[in-house]
Amino acid sequence: MKLIFLGPPGAGKGTQAQLLMHDLNIPQISTGDILRKAIREMTPTGVIAKGYIDRGELVPDDVVIAIVRDRLQEKDCENGYILDGFPRTVPQAEVLDTIVEIDAVVDFELPNEEIINRLSGRRVCPKCNSTYHISRLDGDTCPGCGEKVIQRKDDMPETVLNRLEVYEKQTAPLIAYYKNKGSLRVVDCTGQQVEGVYAEVRKVLGINA
Ligand code: AMP
């Protein structure tokens, strides 16, 4: 299955992609994770991407498209994948259409207040990449591996508001884009826990329990 997970930052795309990745045995391709790794390793792509990410802006299309093009050539993509956070603009979607045929696009919907609460309380483990909400953490260590969790710079309040604006302007038009193609499946995440959303994701994708 070749899937796209679409939705505002903080809607839980990454968490859901990780669950489905294990169940379907296909990789999760998160452009955000790839870019953050490039920044840590100070690669030329990382150097370009850093300023954009820190400001909550989108990294230029050509940079992200090149990353995805390369990643999709890898062997583990043969049986499908979950694109998590790509495409984020109509031009990115148009290029993707020339590379692959996507089976379904899952659009995770969540009201802005809930997004702000989730993102400002989000903590990530720099070692195992797990994410948690502070309300579920006991202290500041990762329950999975014991590393000290951190707050992403772009989850700070001012940047979160900018990311939401960027989402509305540049990414939300993709909802109509994929609706027109007939591949859009909507999942309403309002007030739902991870397990409830996951059940809904499986349902809209027609995956049996
Ligand atoms: P994420 O982890 O998906 O929230 O992505 C974090 C940041 O990486 C975004 O705010 C953007 O700056 C950048 N980014 C990730 N994916 C893309 C994309 N498809 N197009 C442009 N920028 C992206």
Short mmCIF file of C-alpha atoms and ligand atoms in Angstrom, two decimals:
data_model
loop_
_atom_site.label_atom_id
_atom_site.label_comp_id
_atom_site.label_asym_id
_atom_site.label_seq_id
_atom_site.Cartn_x
_atom_site.Cartn_y
_atom_site.Cartn_z
CA MET A 1 0.00 0.00 0.00
CA LYS A 2 1.29 3.45 -0.93
CA LEU A 3 -0.18 5.95 1.48
CA ILE A 4 -0.02 9.64 2.31
CA PHE A 5 -0.75 10.90 5.81
CA LEU A 6 -1.96 14.49 5.61
CA GLY A 7 -3.05 16.86 8.35
CA PRO A 8 -1.95 19.76 10.53
CA PRO A 9 1.18 19.50 12.68
CA GLY A 10 0.36 17.72 15.93
CA ALA A 11 -2.60 15.75 14.57
CA GLY A 12 -0.76 12.51 15.33
CA LYS A 13 0.28 11.50 11.80
CA GLY A 14 3.66 10.28 12.96
CA THR A 15 2.30 8.17 15.82
CA GLN A 16 -0.32 6.60 13.56
CA ALA A 17 2.25 5.99 10.82
CA GLN A 18 4.45 4.13 13.29
CA LEU A 19 1.58 1.85 14.32
CA LEU A 20 0.61 1.08 10.75
CA MET A 21 4.20 0.63 9.65
CA HIS A 22 4.58 -2.26 12.11
CA ASP A 23 1.26 -3.84 11.15
CA LEU A 24 1.72 -3.61 7.38
CA ASN A 25 5.49 -4.03 7.40
CA ILE A 26 6.08 -1.00 5.20
CA PRO A 27 8.32 1.98 6.05
CA GLN A 28 7.19 5.32 7.42
CA ILE A 29 8.85 8.08 5.44
CA SER A 30 8.80 11.26 7.49
CA THR A 31 10.37 14.19 5.66
CA GLY A 32 10.51 16.04 9.01
CA ASP A 33 12.60 13.21 10.56
CA ILE A 34 14.87 13.03 7.50
CA LEU A 35 15.43 16.79 7.62
CA ARG A 36 16.11 16.82 11.37
CA LYS A 37 18.67 14.03 10.90
CA ALA A 38 20.32 16.06 8.11
CA ILE A 39 20.51 19.04 10.46
CA ARG A 40 22.09 16.95 13.23
CA GLU A 41 24.65 15.59 10.78
CA MET A 42 25.21 19.05 9.30
CA THR A 43 24.87 17.83 5.72
CA PRO A 44 24.43 20.45 2.94
CA THR A 45 20.66 19.74 2.98
CA GLY A 46 20.62 20.14 6.75
CA VAL A 47 22.36 23.49 6.53
CA ILE A 48 19.73 24.77 4.06
CA ALA A 49 16.79 23.31 6.02
CA LYS A 50 17.67 24.51 9.53
CA GLY A 51 16.51 28.13 9.28
CA TYR A 52 13.21 27.20 7.66
CA ILE A 53 12.41 24.54 10.24
CA ASP A 54 13.35 26.74 13.20
CA ARG A 55 11.03 29.48 11.91
CA GLY A 56 8.18 27.05 11.29
CA GLU A 57 8.32 27.62 7.54
CA LEU A 58 8.38 25.00 4.82
CA VAL A 59 11.69 23.89 3.37
CA PRO A 60 11.81 24.72 -0.38
CA ASP A 61 10.00 22.22 -2.60
CA ASP A 62 13.05 21.22 -4.66
CA VAL A 63 15.00 20.24 -1.53
CA VAL A 64 12.21 18.06 -0.13
CA ILE A 65 11.31 16.54 -3.49
CA ALA A 66 14.94 15.47 -4.01
CA ILE A 67 14.92 13.76 -0.59
CA VAL A 68 11.70 11.86 -1.32
CA ARG A 69 12.76 10.89 -4.83
CA ASP A 70 15.93 9.28 -3.43
CA ARG A 71 14.19 7.64 -0.51
CA LEU A 72 11.53 6.00 -2.69
CA GLN A 73 14.26 4.24 -4.69
CA GLU A 74 15.34 2.25 -1.64
CA LYS A 75 14.59 -1.43 -1.49
CA ASP A 76 12.30 -1.29 1.54
CA CYS A 77 9.83 0.82 -0.48
CA GLU A 78 9.08 -1.99 -2.93
CA ASN A 79 5.88 -3.12 -1.19
CA GLY A 80 4.62 0.32 -0.25
CA TYR A 81 5.20 3.06 2.31
CA ILE A 82 3.55 5.75 4.37
CA LEU A 83 4.50 9.28 3.40
CA ASP A 84 4.24 11.23 6.65
CA GLY A 85 4.45 15.00 6.11
CA PHE A 86 4.93 14.85 2.34
CA PRO A 87 3.56 16.34 0.14
CA ARG A 88 2.91 19.63 1.92
CA THR A 89 2.32 21.86 -1.10
CA VAL A 90 0.43 21.43 -4.36
CA PRO A 91 3.66 21.55 -6.43
CA GLN A 92 5.07 18.70 -4.28
CA ALA A 93 1.89 16.68 -4.90
CA GLU A 94 2.10 17.32 -8.63
CA VAL A 95 5.66 16.02 -8.78
CA LEU A 96 4.74 13.00 -6.66
CA ASP A 97 1.99 12.19 -9.17
CA THR A 98 4.66 11.85 -11.84
CA ILE A 99 6.66 9.39 -9.71
CA VAL A 100 4.06 7.04 -8.17
CA GLU A 101 0.40 6.15 -7.97
CA ILE A 102 -0.84 6.61 -4.42
CA ASP A 103 -3.51 4.20 -3.09
CA ALA A 104 -5.03 6.46 -0.44
CA VAL A 105 -4.56 9.74 1.40
CA VAL A 106 -5.59 9.83 5.05
CA ASP A 107 -6.47 13.33 6.24
CA PHE A 108 -6.24 13.69 10.04
CA GLU A 109 -8.51 16.50 11.22
CA LEU A 110 -8.14 18.32 14.54
CA PRO A 111 -9.32 21.77 15.75
CA ASN A 112 -6.65 24.46 16.26
CA GLU A 113 -7.05 24.64 20.08
CA GLU A 114 -6.31 20.96 20.40
CA ILE A 115 -3.33 21.26 18.05
CA ILE A 116 -1.82 24.08 20.12
CA ASN A 117 -2.27 22.11 23.34
CA ARG A 118 -0.74 18.98 21.83
CA LEU A 119 2.24 20.68 20.22
CA SER A 120 3.16 22.91 23.13
CA GLY A 121 3.06 19.88 25.45
CA ARG A 122 4.89 17.56 23.07
CA ARG A 123 8.26 16.19 24.09
CA VAL A 124 10.49 13.97 21.99
CA CYS A 125 13.18 11.50 22.85
CA PRO A 126 16.36 12.42 20.95
CA LYS A 127 17.55 8.81 21.18
CA CYS A 128 14.61 6.58 20.17
CA ASN A 129 12.48 9.29 18.50
CA SER A 130 9.35 8.49 20.54
CA THR A 131 6.99 11.38 21.23
CA TYR A 132 4.95 12.00 24.38
CA HIS A 133 2.62 14.62 25.80
CA ILE A 134 3.88 16.06 29.09
CA SER A 135 0.62 15.05 30.77
CA ARG A 136 1.61 11.40 30.21
CA LEU A 137 5.20 11.72 31.39
CA ASP A 138 6.45 11.15 34.88
CA GLY A 139 9.40 13.58 35.01
CA ASP A 140 11.51 14.26 31.95
CA THR A 141 12.86 10.85 30.99
CA CYS A 142 11.72 8.74 28.06
CA PRO A 143 9.66 5.77 29.35
CA GLY A 144 10.97 3.74 26.41
CA CYS A 145 14.74 4.15 26.74
CA GLY A 146 15.44 6.38 29.74
CA GLU A 147 16.98 9.28 27.76
CA LYS A 148 16.06 12.84 28.77
CA VAL A 149 13.20 14.06 26.57
CA ILE A 150 13.39 17.48 24.90
CA GLN A 151 11.04 20.02 23.37
CA ARG A 152 11.48 20.58 19.64
CA LYS A 153 12.41 24.19 18.91
CA ASP A 154 9.56 24.40 16.41
CA ASP A 155 7.07 23.25 19.09
CA MET A 156 7.65 26.50 21.03
CA PRO A 157 4.43 28.62 21.14
CA GLU A 158 5.39 31.38 18.63
CA THR A 159 6.58 28.88 16.06
CA VAL A 160 3.51 26.67 16.50
CA LEU A 161 1.22 29.57 15.46
CA ASN A 162 3.36 30.16 12.39
CA ARG A 163 3.26 26.46 11.46
CA LEU A 164 -0.54 26.50 11.69
CA GLU A 165 -0.73 29.50 9.38
CA VAL A 166 1.65 27.83 6.95
CA TYR A 167 -0.47 24.68 7.08
CA GLU A 168 -3.68 26.59 6.27
CA LYS A 169 -2.11 28.49 3.39
CA GLN A 170 0.17 25.94 1.79
CA THR A 171 -0.90 22.44 2.84
CA ALA A 172 -4.68 22.54 3.39
CA PRO A 173 -5.28 23.03 -0.38
CA LEU A 174 -4.11 19.43 -0.75
CA ILE A 175 -7.36 18.27 0.85
CA ALA A 176 -9.32 19.48 -2.18
CA TYR A 177 -6.57 18.23 -4.49
CA TYR A 178 -6.88 14.64 -3.27
CA LYS A 179 -10.66 14.83 -2.82
CA ASN A 180 -10.91 15.60 -6.52
CA LYS A 181 -8.82 12.55 -7.29
CA GLY A 182 -11.11 10.39 -5.12
CA SER A 183 -8.29 9.17 -2.88
CA LEU A 184 -9.07 11.18 0.29
CA ARG A 185 -10.15 9.39 3.51
CA VAL A 186 -10.95 11.65 6.48
CA VAL A 187 -10.26 10.73 10.11
CA ASP A 188 -11.61 13.07 12.80
CA CYS A 189 -9.13 13.00 15.71
CA THR A 190 -11.03 15.42 17.97
CA GLY A 191 -10.93 14.21 21.57
CA GLN A 192 -9.71 10.77 20.52
CA GLN A 193 -6.88 8.75 22.02
CA VAL A 194 -4.24 7.07 19.88
CA GLU A 195 -6.03 3.70 19.87
CA GLY A 196 -9.37 5.18 18.77
CA VAL A 197 -7.75 7.08 15.92
CA TYR A 198 -5.86 3.97 14.86
CA ALA A 199 -9.06 1.91 14.69
CA GLU A 200 -10.52 4.62 12.46
CA VAL A 201 -7.43 4.68 10.23
CA ARG A 202 -7.68 0.93 9.67
CA LYS A 203 -11.38 1.26 8.96
CA VAL A 204 -11.02 3.99 6.32
CA LEU A 205 -8.22 1.98 4.67
CA GLY A 206 -10.29 -1.19 4.69
CA ILE A 207 -7.78 -3.10 6.81
CA ASN A 208 -9.47 -5.83 8.82
CA ALA A 209 -8.83 -6.21 12.53
P1 AMP B 1 7.23 17.59 10.76
O1 AMP B 1 8.12 16.79 11.62
O2 AMP B 1 6.54 16.78 9.68
O3 AMP B 1 6.25 18.45 11.54
O4 AMP B 1 8.16 18.61 9.94
C1 AMP B 1 8.95 19.57 10.62
C2 AMP B 1 9.37 20.66 9.67
O5 AMP B 1 10.14 20.11 8.58
C3 AMP B 1 8.24 21.42 8.99
O6 AMP B 1 7.70 22.45 9.79
C4 AMP B 1 8.95 21.97 7.76
O7 AMP B 1 9.79 23.06 8.08
C5 AMP B 1 9.88 20.81 7.37
N1 AMP B 1 9.21 19.88 6.43
C6 AMP B 1 8.86 18.58 6.65
N2 AMP B 1 8.26 18.05 5.58
C7 AMP B 1 8.24 19.03 4.64
C8 AMP B 1 7.73 19.12 3.32
N3 AMP B 1 7.11 18.09 2.73
N4 AMP B 1 7.88 20.30 2.65
C9 AMP B 1 8.51 21.34 3.21
N5 AMP B 1 8.99 21.34 4.47
C10 AMP B 1 8.86 20.20 5.18
#
